PDB file of C-alpha atoms and ligand atoms in Angstrom:
ATOM      1  CA  UNK A   1      89.716 -44.321-211.760  1.00  0.00           C
ATOM      2  CA  UNK A   2      90.566 -43.166-215.517  1.00  0.00           C
ATOM      3  CA  UNK A   3      91.338 -45.899-217.833  1.00  0.00           C
ATOM      4  CA  UNK A   4      92.858 -43.722-220.088  1.00  0.00           C
ATOM      5  CA  UNK A   5      94.963 -40.879-217.963  1.00  0.00           C
ATOM      6  CA  UNK A   6      98.271 -42.651-216.097  1.00  0.00           C
ATOM      7  CA  UNK A   7      98.645 -41.613-211.718  1.00  0.00           C
ATOM      8  CA  UNK A   8     100.573 -38.584-211.555  1.00  0.00           C
ATOM      9  CA  UNK A   9     102.097 -36.758-208.892  1.00  0.00           C
ATOM     10  CA  UNK A  10      99.853 -34.390-206.982  1.00  0.00           C
ATOM     11  CA  UNK A  11      96.527 -33.746-207.968  1.00  0.00           C
ATOM     12  CA  UNK A  12      95.568 -32.127-210.523  1.00  0.00           C
ATOM     13  CA  UNK A  13      94.386 -28.819-211.312  1.00  0.00           C
ATOM     14  CA  UNK A  14      90.014 -29.083-212.496  1.00  0.00           C
ATOM     15  CA  UNK A  15      90.820 -28.814-216.505  1.00  0.00           C
ATOM     16  CA  UNK A  16      88.489 -28.120-219.510  1.00  0.00           C
ATOM     17  CA  UNK A  17      88.228 -30.829-221.673  1.00  0.00           C
ATOM     18  CA  UNK A  18      87.164 -33.350-218.649  1.00  0.00           C
ATOM     19  CA  UNK A  19      85.471 -31.402-216.842  1.00  0.00           C
ATOM     20  CA  UNK A  20      83.017 -30.846-219.937  1.00  0.00           C
ATOM     21  CA  UNK A  21      84.098 -35.304-220.192  1.00  0.00           C
ATOM     22  CA  UNK A  22      81.993 -35.612-216.765  1.00  0.00           C
ATOM     23  CA  UNK A  23      78.839 -34.191-217.563  1.00  0.00           C
ATOM     24  CA  UNK A  24      78.461 -35.468-220.095  1.00  0.00           C
ATOM     25  CA  UNK A  25      78.850 -38.947-218.854  1.00  0.00           C
ATOM     26  CA  UNK A  26      82.694 -39.574-219.987  1.00  0.00           C
ATOM     27  CA  UNK A  27      85.525 -41.309-217.581  1.00  0.00           C
ATOM     28  CA  UNK A  28      88.068 -40.148-218.696  1.00  0.00           C
ATOM     29  CA  UNK A  29      88.337 -37.424-215.745  1.00  0.00           C
ATOM     30  CA  UNK A  30      89.989 -36.849-211.833  1.00  0.00           C
ATOM     31  CA  UNK A  31      88.577 -36.657-208.597  1.00  0.00           C
ATOM     32  CA  UNK A  32      89.784 -32.971-209.378  1.00  0.00           C
ATOM     33  CA  UNK A  33      87.845 -31.779-212.591  1.00  0.00           C
ATOM     34  CA  UNK A  34      84.629 -34.381-210.767  1.00  0.00           C
ATOM     35  CA  UNK A  35      84.781 -32.087-207.878  1.00  0.00           C
ATOM     36  CA  UNK A  36      84.432 -28.662-209.547  1.00  0.00           C
ATOM     37  CA  UNK A  37      81.758 -30.119-211.895  1.00  0.00           C
ATOM     38  CA  UNK A  38      80.004 -30.925-209.249  1.00  0.00           C
ATOM     39  CA  UNK A  39      80.703 -27.907-207.006  1.00  0.00           C
ATOM     40  CA  UNK A  40      79.044 -26.021-210.468  1.00  0.00           C
ATOM     41  CA  UNK A  41      76.868 -27.827-210.723  1.00  0.00           C
ATOM     42  CA  UNK A  42      75.603 -27.546-207.247  1.00  0.00           C
ATOM     43  CA  UNK A  43      75.039 -23.798-208.381  1.00  0.00           C
ATOM     44  CA  UNK A  44      74.271 -24.593-211.967  1.00  0.00           C
ATOM     45  CA  UNK A  45      72.567 -27.711-212.269  1.00  0.00           C
ATOM     46  CA  UNK A  46      71.535 -27.288-215.606  1.00  0.00           C
ATOM     47  CA  UNK A  47      75.120 -27.495-217.236  1.00  0.00           C
ATOM     48  CA  UNK A  48      74.480 -31.521-216.710  1.00  0.00           C
ATOM     49  CA  UNK A  49      71.784 -31.106-219.384  1.00  0.00           C
ATOM     50  CA  UNK A  50      73.489 -28.650-221.314  1.00  0.00           C
ATOM     51  CA  UNK A  51      76.375 -30.589-222.280  1.00  0.00           C
ATOM     52  CA  UNK A  52      74.758 -34.077-222.933  1.00  0.00           C
ATOM     53  CA  UNK A  53      72.400 -31.217-225.635  1.00  0.00           C
ATOM     54  CA  UNK A  54      75.117 -30.216-227.420  1.00  0.00           C
ATOM     55  CA  UNK A  55      76.302 -33.658-228.360  1.00  0.00           C
ATOM     56  CA  UNK A  56      73.053 -33.656-230.081  1.00  0.00           C
ATOM     57  CA  UNK A  57      72.873 -30.679-231.440  1.00  0.00           C
ATOM     58  CA  UNK A  58      76.304 -31.776-232.591  1.00  0.00           C
ATOM     59  CA  UNK A  59      75.036 -34.980-234.572  1.00  0.00           C
ATOM     60  CA  UNK A  60      71.660 -33.109-235.494  1.00  0.00           C
ATOM     61  CA  UNK A  61      73.819 -30.573-237.329  1.00  0.00           C
ATOM     62  CA  UNK A  62      76.396 -32.776-238.677  1.00  0.00           C
ATOM     63  CA  UNK A  63      74.692 -35.194-239.668  1.00  0.00           C
ATOM     64  CA  UNK A  64      72.033 -32.570-241.669  1.00  0.00           C
ATOM     65  CA  UNK A  65      75.946 -30.939-243.493  1.00  0.00           C
ATOM     66  CA  UNK A  66      76.624 -34.658-244.753  1.00  0.00           C
ATOM     67  CA  UNK A  67      73.416 -35.417-246.063  1.00  0.00           C
ATOM     68  CA  UNK A  68      73.044 -32.224-247.657  1.00  0.00           C
ATOM     69  CA  UNK A  69      76.821 -33.006-249.864  1.00  0.00           C
ATOM     70  CA  UNK A  70      78.868 -31.308-247.117  1.00  0.00           C
ATOM     71  CA  UNK A  71      81.706 -33.734-247.176  1.00  0.00           C
ATOM     72  CA  UNK A  72      84.426 -31.476-244.999  1.00  0.00           C
ATOM     73  CA  UNK A  73      84.236 -31.477-241.267  1.00  0.00           C
ATOM     74  CA  UNK A  74      86.514 -28.858-239.169  1.00  0.00           C
ATOM     75  CA  UNK A  75      85.688 -29.619-236.716  1.00  0.00           C
ATOM     76  CA  UNK A  76      87.607 -26.011-233.612  1.00  0.00           C
ATOM     77  CA  UNK A  77      87.979 -27.065-229.788  1.00  0.00           C
ATOM     78  CA  UNK A  78      87.358 -31.135-230.460  1.00  0.00           C
ATOM     79  CA  UNK A  79      87.016 -31.541-226.831  1.00  0.00           C
ATOM     80  CA  UNK A  80      88.012 -35.803-225.413  1.00  0.00           C
ATOM     81  CA  UNK A  81      87.061 -38.711-227.222  1.00  0.00           C
ATOM     82  CA  UNK A  82      82.968 -39.108-226.664  1.00  0.00           C
ATOM     83  CA  UNK A  83      80.172 -41.997-228.307  1.00  0.00           C
ATOM     84  CA  UNK A  84      79.809 -39.988-231.307  1.00  0.00           C
ATOM     85  CA  UNK A  85      82.230 -37.987-231.945  1.00  0.00           C
ATOM     86  CA  UNK A  86      82.511 -35.781-235.652  1.00  0.00           C
ATOM     87  CA  UNK A  87      83.793 -38.712-237.900  1.00  0.00           C
ATOM     88  CA  UNK A  88      81.624 -41.036-236.697  1.00  0.00           C
ATOM     89  CA  UNK A  89      78.503 -38.742-236.716  1.00  0.00           C
ATOM     90  CA  UNK A  90      79.329 -37.877-240.889  1.00  0.00           C
ATOM     91  CA  UNK A  91      81.373 -41.086-242.518  1.00  0.00           C
ATOM     92  CA  UNK A  92      77.774 -42.282-241.055  1.00  0.00           C
ATOM     93  CA  UNK A  93      76.358 -40.555-243.724  1.00  0.00           C
ATOM     94  CA  UNK A  94      78.924 -40.412-246.212  1.00  0.00           C
ATOM     95  CA  UNK A  95      81.392 -42.885-245.526  1.00  0.00           C
ATOM     96  CA  UNK A  96      83.632 -41.070-248.094  1.00  0.00           C
ATOM     97  CA  UNK A  97      83.539 -37.490-245.145  1.00  0.00           C
ATOM     98  CA  UNK A  98      86.978 -35.918-244.291  1.00  0.00           C
ATOM     99  CA  UNK A  99      87.518 -34.748-240.348  1.00  0.00           C
ATOM    100  CA  UNK A 100      90.307 -32.254-239.244  1.00  0.00           C
ATOM    101  CA  UNK A 101      90.446 -32.075-234.872  1.00  0.00           C
ATOM    102  CA  UNK A 102      91.747 -29.156-234.253  1.00  0.00           C
ATOM    103  CA  UNK A 103      92.500 -28.289-230.218  1.00  0.00           C
ATOM    104  CA  UNK A 104      95.225 -26.557-228.810  1.00  0.00           C
ATOM    105  CA  UNK A 105      95.036 -28.370-225.624  1.00  0.00           C
ATOM    106  CA  UNK A 106      97.982 -30.750-225.486  1.00  0.00           C
ATOM    107  CA  UNK A 107      95.470 -33.826-223.533  1.00  0.00           C
ATOM    108  CA  UNK A 108      93.186 -34.285-225.856  1.00  0.00           C
ATOM    109  CA  UNK A 109      96.995 -34.639-227.872  1.00  0.00           C
ATOM    110  CA  UNK A 110      97.532 -37.055-226.080  1.00  0.00           C
ATOM    111  CA  UNK A 111      93.583 -39.013-226.981  1.00  0.00           C
ATOM    112  CA  UNK A 112      94.161 -38.257-230.673  1.00  0.00           C
ATOM    113  CA  UNK A 113      94.972 -41.703-231.404  1.00  0.00           C
ATOM    114  CA  UNK A 114      91.450 -42.787-230.141  1.00  0.00           C
ATOM    115  CA  UNK A 115      88.962 -39.513-230.766  1.00  0.00           C
ATOM    116  CA  UNK A 116      89.944 -40.769-234.109  1.00  0.00           C
ATOM    117  CA  UNK A 117      88.836 -44.555-234.153  1.00  0.00           C
ATOM    118  CA  UNK A 118      86.923 -46.784-236.565  1.00  0.00           C
ATOM    119  CA  UNK A 119      86.839 -43.683-239.245  1.00  0.00           C
ATOM    120  CA  UNK A 120      85.993 -45.786-242.262  1.00  0.00           C
ATOM    121  CA  UNK A 121      87.896 -46.549-244.819  1.00  0.00           C
ATOM    122  CA  UNK A 122      86.923 -44.932-247.317  1.00  0.00           C
ATOM    123  CA  UNK A 123      87.235 -41.664-245.468  1.00  0.00           C
ATOM    124  CA  UNK A 124      89.816 -39.392-243.289  1.00  0.00           C
ATOM    125  CA  UNK A 125      89.437 -38.306-239.906  1.00  0.00           C
ATOM    126  CA  UNK A 126      93.518 -36.122-239.194  1.00  0.00           C
ATOM    127  CA  UNK A 127      93.940 -34.023-235.878  1.00  0.00           C
ATOM    128  CA  UNK A 128      96.324 -30.872-235.504  1.00  0.00           C
ATOM    129  CA  UNK A 129      97.176 -29.363-232.823  1.00  0.00           C
ATOM    130  CA  UNK A 130      96.369 -24.929-233.265  1.00  0.00           C
ATOM    131  CA  UNK A 131      94.924 -22.339-232.107  1.00  0.00           C
ATOM    132  CA  UNK A 132      91.746 -21.035-233.112  1.00  0.00           C
ATOM    133  CA  UNK A 133      93.171 -17.901-232.539  1.00  0.00           C
ATOM    134  CA  UNK A 134      95.671 -18.768-235.773  1.00  0.00           C
ATOM    135  CA  UNK A 135      92.684 -20.198-238.793  1.00  0.00           C
ATOM    136  CA  UNK A 136      95.598 -18.903-240.911  1.00  0.00           C
ATOM    137  CA  UNK A 137      97.601 -21.316-239.412  1.00  0.00           C
ATOM    138  CA  UNK A 138      94.747 -23.875-239.544  1.00  0.00           C
ATOM    139  CA  UNK A 139      93.459 -23.703-243.209  1.00  0.00           C
ATOM    140  CA  UNK A 140      97.490 -23.878-243.920  1.00  0.00           C
ATOM    141  CA  UNK A 141      97.815 -27.557-242.079  1.00  0.00           C
ATOM    142  CA  UNK A 142      94.703 -28.830-242.610  1.00  0.00           C
ATOM    143  CA  UNK A 143      94.986 -28.498-246.578  1.00  0.00           C
ATOM    144  CA  UNK A 144      96.878 -31.660-246.020  1.00  0.00           C
ATOM    145  CA  UNK A 145      93.236 -32.676-245.994  1.00  0.00           C
ATOM    146  CA  UNK A 146      90.907 -31.047-246.684  1.00  0.00           C
ATOM    147  CA  UNK A 147      90.296 -29.470-250.268  1.00  0.00           C
ATOM    148  CA  UNK A 148      89.104 -25.767-249.842  1.00  0.00           C
ATOM    149  CA  UNK A 149      87.916 -25.767-252.809  1.00  0.00           C
ATOM    150  CA  UNK A 150      85.154 -27.797-251.969  1.00  0.00           C
ATOM    151  CA  UNK A 151      82.882 -26.214-248.447  1.00  0.00           C
ATOM    152  CA  UNK A 152      83.912 -27.294-245.629  1.00  0.00           C
ATOM    153  CA  UNK A 153      81.493 -27.523-242.538  1.00  0.00           C
ATOM    154  CA  UNK A 154      83.608 -25.233-239.887  1.00  0.00           C
ATOM    155  CA  UNK A 155      82.739 -26.470-236.270  1.00  0.00           C
ATOM    156  CA  UNK A 156      82.788 -23.495-233.499  1.00  0.00           C
ATOM    157  CA  UNK A 157      80.769 -26.478-230.388  1.00  0.00           C
ATOM    158  CA  UNK A 158      81.235 -24.738-227.046  1.00  0.00           C
ATOM    159  CA  UNK A 159      84.886 -23.129-227.018  1.00  0.00           C
ATOM    160  CA  UNK A 160      84.492 -19.661-228.206  1.00  0.00           C
ATOM    161  CA  UNK A 161      84.049 -18.267-223.870  1.00  0.00           C
ATOM    162  CA  UNK A 162      87.249 -19.216-223.135  1.00  0.00           C
ATOM    163  CA  UNK A 163      88.084 -15.344-225.010  1.00  0.00           C
ATOM    164  CA  UNK A 164      87.176 -12.720-223.066  1.00  0.00           C
ATOM    165  CA  UNK A 165      86.827 -10.190-225.233  1.00  0.00           C
ATOM    166  CA  UNK A 166      83.692 -10.318-227.547  1.00  0.00           C
ATOM    167  CA  UNK A 167      85.192  -8.880-230.864  1.00  0.00           C
ATOM    168  CA  UNK A 168      88.220 -11.013-230.918  1.00  0.00           C
ATOM    169  CA  UNK A 169      85.849 -13.867-231.454  1.00  0.00           C
ATOM    170  CA  UNK A 170      83.781 -12.189-234.046  1.00  0.00           C
ATOM    171  CA  UNK A 171      86.949 -11.760-235.664  1.00  0.00           C
ATOM    172  CA  UNK A 172      88.475 -15.080-235.534  1.00  0.00           C
ATOM    173  CA  UNK A 173      84.801 -16.780-237.305  1.00  0.00           C
ATOM    174  CA  UNK A 174      85.172 -14.332-239.435  1.00  0.00           C
ATOM    175  CA  UNK A 175      88.881 -14.238-240.619  1.00  0.00           C
ATOM    176  CA  UNK A 176      87.564 -18.486-239.865  1.00  0.00           C
ATOM    177  CA  UNK A 177      85.166 -18.394-242.797  1.00  0.00           C
ATOM    178  CA  UNK A 178      86.862 -16.339-244.717  1.00  0.00           C
ATOM    179  CA  UNK A 179      89.165 -18.340-245.840  1.00  0.00           C
ATOM    180  CA  UNK A 180      86.688 -21.240-246.137  1.00  0.00           C
ATOM    181  CA  UNK A 181      85.042 -21.513-249.726  1.00  0.00           C
ATOM    182  CA  UNK A 182      81.266 -20.412-250.228  1.00  0.00           C
ATOM    183  CA  UNK A 183      79.282 -23.181-250.031  1.00  0.00           C
ATOM    184  CA  UNK A 184      80.771 -23.895-246.361  1.00  0.00           C
ATOM    185  CA  UNK A 185      78.668 -23.712-243.081  1.00  0.00           C
ATOM    186  CA  UNK A 186      79.087 -22.799-240.273  1.00  0.00           C
ATOM    187  CA  UNK A 187      77.844 -24.824-236.670  1.00  0.00           C
ATOM    188  CA  UNK A 188      78.867 -23.080-233.736  1.00  0.00           C
ATOM    189  CA  UNK A 189      76.966 -23.360-230.031  1.00  0.00           C
ATOM    190  CA  UNK A 190      77.671 -21.510-227.006  1.00  0.00           C
ATOM    191  CA  UNK A 191      76.186 -20.508-223.955  1.00  0.00           C
ATOM    192  CA  UNK A 192      74.015 -17.886-222.991  1.00  0.00           C
ATOM    193  CA  UNK A 193      73.964 -15.736-219.773  1.00  0.00           C
ATOM    194  CA  UNK A 194      70.472 -16.612-219.605  1.00  0.00           C
ATOM    195  CA  UNK A 195      70.015 -16.970-215.989  1.00  0.00           C
ATOM    196  CA  UNK A 196      70.917 -15.859-212.644  1.00  0.00           C
ATOM    197  CA  UNK A 197      72.428 -19.648-211.949  1.00  0.00           C
ATOM    198  CA  UNK A 198      74.207 -19.876-214.958  1.00  0.00           C
ATOM    199  CA  UNK A 199      76.815 -17.417-214.716  1.00  0.00           C
ATOM    200  CA  UNK A 200      77.007 -18.586-210.131  1.00  0.00           C
ATOM    201  CA  UNK A 201      77.303 -21.115-212.371  1.00  0.00           C
ATOM    202  CA  UNK A 202      80.800 -19.659-214.013  1.00  0.00           C
ATOM    203  CA  UNK A 203      82.101 -17.791-211.351  1.00  0.00           C
ATOM    204  CA  UNK A 204      81.732 -21.072-208.766  1.00  0.00           C
ATOM    205  CA  UNK A 205      83.702 -22.369-211.956  1.00  0.00           C
ATOM    206  CA  UNK A 206      86.379 -19.891-211.563  1.00  0.00           C
ATOM    207  CA  UNK A 207      86.143 -20.576-207.539  1.00  0.00           C
ATOM    208  CA  UNK A 208      86.619 -24.492-208.220  1.00  0.00           C
ATOM    209  CA  UNK A 209      90.026 -23.696-210.299  1.00  0.00           C
ATOM    210  CA  UNK A 210      88.485 -24.308-213.675  1.00  0.00           C
ATOM    211  CA  UNK A 211      89.796 -21.752-216.749  1.00  0.00           C
ATOM    212  CA  UNK A 212      87.434 -19.081-216.740  1.00  0.00           C
ATOM    213  CA  UNK A 213      84.508 -19.706-219.402  1.00  0.00           C
ATOM    214  CA  UNK A 214      82.667 -16.105-220.839  1.00  0.00           C
ATOM    215  CA  UNK A 215      79.410 -16.694-221.959  1.00  0.00           C
ATOM    216  CA  UNK A 216      77.493 -14.809-224.013  1.00  0.00           C
ATOM    217  CA  UNK A 217      74.167 -13.016-224.993  1.00  0.00           C
ATOM    218  CA  UNK A 218      72.574 -14.695-228.060  1.00  0.00           C
ATOM    219  CA  UNK A 219      72.397 -11.336-229.804  1.00  0.00           C
ATOM    220  CA  UNK A 220      76.762 -11.832-228.921  1.00  0.00           C
ATOM    221  CA  UNK A 221      75.916 -15.612-230.623  1.00  0.00           C
ATOM    222  CA  UNK A 222      73.661 -13.941-233.431  1.00  0.00           C
ATOM    223  CA  UNK A 223      76.812 -10.995-234.193  1.00  0.00           C
ATOM    224  CA  UNK A 224      79.268 -14.487-235.285  1.00  0.00           C
ATOM    225  CA  UNK A 225      76.597 -15.079-238.337  1.00  0.00           C
ATOM    226  CA  UNK A 226      77.351 -11.536-240.214  1.00  0.00           C
ATOM    227  CA  UNK A 227      77.128 -11.778-243.473  1.00  0.00           C
ATOM    228  CA  UNK A 228      75.957 -15.760-244.290  1.00  0.00           C
ATOM    229  CA  UNK A 229      72.772 -17.168-244.957  1.00  0.00           C
ATOM    230  CA  UNK A 230      71.298 -18.675-241.836  1.00  0.00           C
ATOM    231  CA  UNK A 231      69.810 -21.994-242.188  1.00  0.00           C
ATOM    232  CA  UNK A 232      66.249 -22.576-240.874  1.00  0.00           C
ATOM    233  CA  UNK A 233      64.711 -22.154-237.396  1.00  0.00           C
ATOM    234  CA  UNK A 234      68.146 -20.096-237.463  1.00  0.00           C
ATOM    235  CA  UNK A 235      70.180 -19.538-233.942  1.00  0.00           C
ATOM    236  CA  UNK A 236      67.822 -20.939-231.385  1.00  0.00           C
ATOM    237  CA  UNK A 237      68.272 -22.651-227.581  1.00  0.00           C
ATOM    238  CA  UNK A 238      69.969 -26.137-228.871  1.00  0.00           C
ATOM    239  CA  UNK A 239      66.741 -28.405-227.933  1.00  0.00           C
ATOM    240  CA  UNK A 240      64.847 -26.509-230.641  1.00  0.00           C
ATOM    241  CA  UNK A 241      67.271 -27.125-233.960  1.00  0.00           C
ATOM    242  CA  UNK A 242      65.480 -29.952-236.230  1.00  0.00           C
ATOM    243  CA  UNK A 243      64.870 -31.952-233.106  1.00  0.00           C
ATOM    244  CA  UNK A 244      64.830 -35.984-233.317  1.00  0.00           C
ATOM    245  CA  UNK A 245      61.601 -37.120-232.361  1.00  0.00           C
ATOM    246  CA  UNK A 246      62.395 -38.923-228.541  1.00  0.00           C
ATOM    247  CA  UNK A 247      65.093 -35.633-228.598  1.00  0.00           C
ATOM    248  CA  UNK A 248      63.805 -33.668-225.075  1.00  0.00           C
ATOM    249  CA  UNK A 249      62.706 -30.161-225.156  1.00  0.00           C
ATOM    250  CA  UNK A 250      64.329 -28.925-222.161  1.00  0.00           C
ATOM    251  CA  UNK A 251      65.414 -25.263-221.239  1.00  0.00           C
ATOM    252  CA  UNK A 252      69.259 -25.290-222.058  1.00  0.00           C
ATOM    253  CA  UNK A 253      71.027 -21.948-221.669  1.00  0.00           C
ATOM    254  CA  UNK A 254      72.485 -22.605-225.266  1.00  0.00           C
ATOM    255  CA  UNK A 255      71.979 -21.203-228.753  1.00  0.00           C
ATOM    256  CA  UNK A 256      73.267 -22.502-231.399  1.00  0.00           C
ATOM    257  CA  UNK A 257      72.769 -22.584-235.192  1.00  0.00           C
ATOM    258  CA  UNK A 258      73.813 -22.817-238.580  1.00  0.00           C
ATOM    259  CA  UNK A 259      74.265 -20.723-241.742  1.00  0.00           C
ATOM    260  CA  UNK A 260      76.100 -20.610-245.222  1.00  0.00           C
ATOM    261  CA  UNK A 261      78.408 -18.702-246.939  1.00  0.00           C
ATOM    262  CA  UNK A 262      76.542 -18.087-249.872  1.00  0.00           C
ATOM    263  CA  UNK A 263      78.556 -16.858-252.752  1.00  0.00           C
ATOM    264  CA  UNK A 264      78.618 -13.404-253.413  1.00  0.00           C
ATOM    265  CA  UNK A 265      80.721 -12.488-256.903  1.00  0.00           C
TER     266      UNK A 265
HETATM  267  C1  LIG J   1      84.311 -27.699-223.333  1.00  0.00           C
HETATM  268  S1  LIG J   1      85.532 -28.556-224.114  1.00  0.00           S
HETATM  269  C2  LIG J   1      85.814 -29.808-226.001  1.00  0.00           C
HETATM  270  C3  LIG J   1      83.705 -29.213-226.810  1.00  0.00           C
HETATM  271  C4  LIG J   1      83.011 -29.692-227.518  1.00  0.00           C
HETATM  272  N1  LIG J   1      83.561 -29.221-228.946  1.00  0.00           N
HETATM  273  C5  LIG J   1      82.687 -31.038-228.022  1.00  0.00           C
HETATM  274  O1  LIG J   1      80.869 -30.388-228.249  1.00  0.00           O
HETATM  275  O2  LIG J   1      81.882 -31.074-226.846  1.00  0.00           O
HETATM  276  C6  LIG J   1      86.078 -27.389-224.678  1.00  0.00           C
HETATM  277  C7  LIG J   1      87.723 -27.557-225.854  1.00  0.00           C
HETATM  278  O3  LIG J   1      88.560 -25.941-226.182  1.00  0.00           O
HETATM  279  C8  LIG J   1      89.231 -26.006-226.577  1.00  0.00           C
HETATM  280  N2  LIG J   1      90.046 -25.160-226.177  1.00  0.00           N
HETATM  281  C9  LIG J   1      89.613 -24.397-225.709  1.00  0.00           C
HETATM  282  N3  LIG J   1      90.345 -22.894-226.133  1.00  0.00           N
HETATM  283  C10 LIG J   1      91.617 -23.034-227.729  1.00  0.00           C
HETATM  284  C11 LIG J   1      91.921 -22.219-228.813  1.00  0.00           C
HETATM  285  N4  LIG J   1      92.537 -20.996-228.222  1.00  0.00           N
HETATM  286  N5  LIG J   1      91.955 -23.274-229.523  1.00  0.00           N
HETATM  287  C12 LIG J   1      91.452 -24.258-229.922  1.00  0.00           C
HETATM  288  N6  LIG J   1      90.874 -24.887-228.680  1.00  0.00           N
HETATM  289  C13 LIG J   1      90.695 -24.755-227.645  1.00  0.00           C
HETATM  290  C14 LIG J   1      89.745 -26.726-225.099  1.00  0.00           C
HETATM  291  O4  LIG J   1      91.160 -27.514-224.847  1.00  0.00           O
HETATM  292  C15 LIG J   1      88.721 -27.915-224.682  1.00  0.00           C
HETATM  293  O5  LIG J   1      89.346 -29.241-225.516  1.00  0.00           O
END
């Protein structure tokens, strides 16, 4: 049984954050999440590599941003705590880094204390329960911890597929980056409909009772970066984004990139 979930009555429905936790090899999941997770993995085994590679991508991109001098991180759609969370990576490079985690889910809120564990004494870590459809509120509330006269790394890591409409996602990203100061980074990855099995996996997810997740094309993901300055190597499959020595280069149906908001006078 998971360590941090009290036993409830009845069988809980499979839950997005707990299923992701299961695929990433975590302990915060129920039998129903594991059953649904296995059903998806049965038709799309690549989901496990995607989950693990997404964390490697997070580690490399956050570390890159911190080494480049960014000291503020807005991680939107955080999910459950795992071994290497954004603040641990950022504060590992620059202990004074400030991180605001944002998620709209009650379960993630319930784990917020565990999520923020091991914050460096010099840094700050906070959790905000909010919906990514409302960037105005996110920036207003996050301003208690982050200084929006300084650059911030805005992170959407495998979360925007919960919104069905591509145009709506485009608008979310555009409005969010409009609120961020020049020099800020957009760090984004998402699942792509780049093979038949991943599409079947998406259908199985819904059949197994999970929330639908809308896969995009790489071209649609590229669209989210319009108007920003793409950092090398551009929008690529996750394992190809500045891999560390020893990182596996395996096929993954997920693309990600980092881009900078440039000053327009
Ligand atoms: C796949 S999980 C976590 C992924 C995590 N970013 C990572 O890199 O491991 C997706 C998370 O997005 C959150 N989420 C979904 N829709 C959201 C929304 N409209 N606003 C904020 N968070 C949302 C879910 O609650 C869930 O915790």
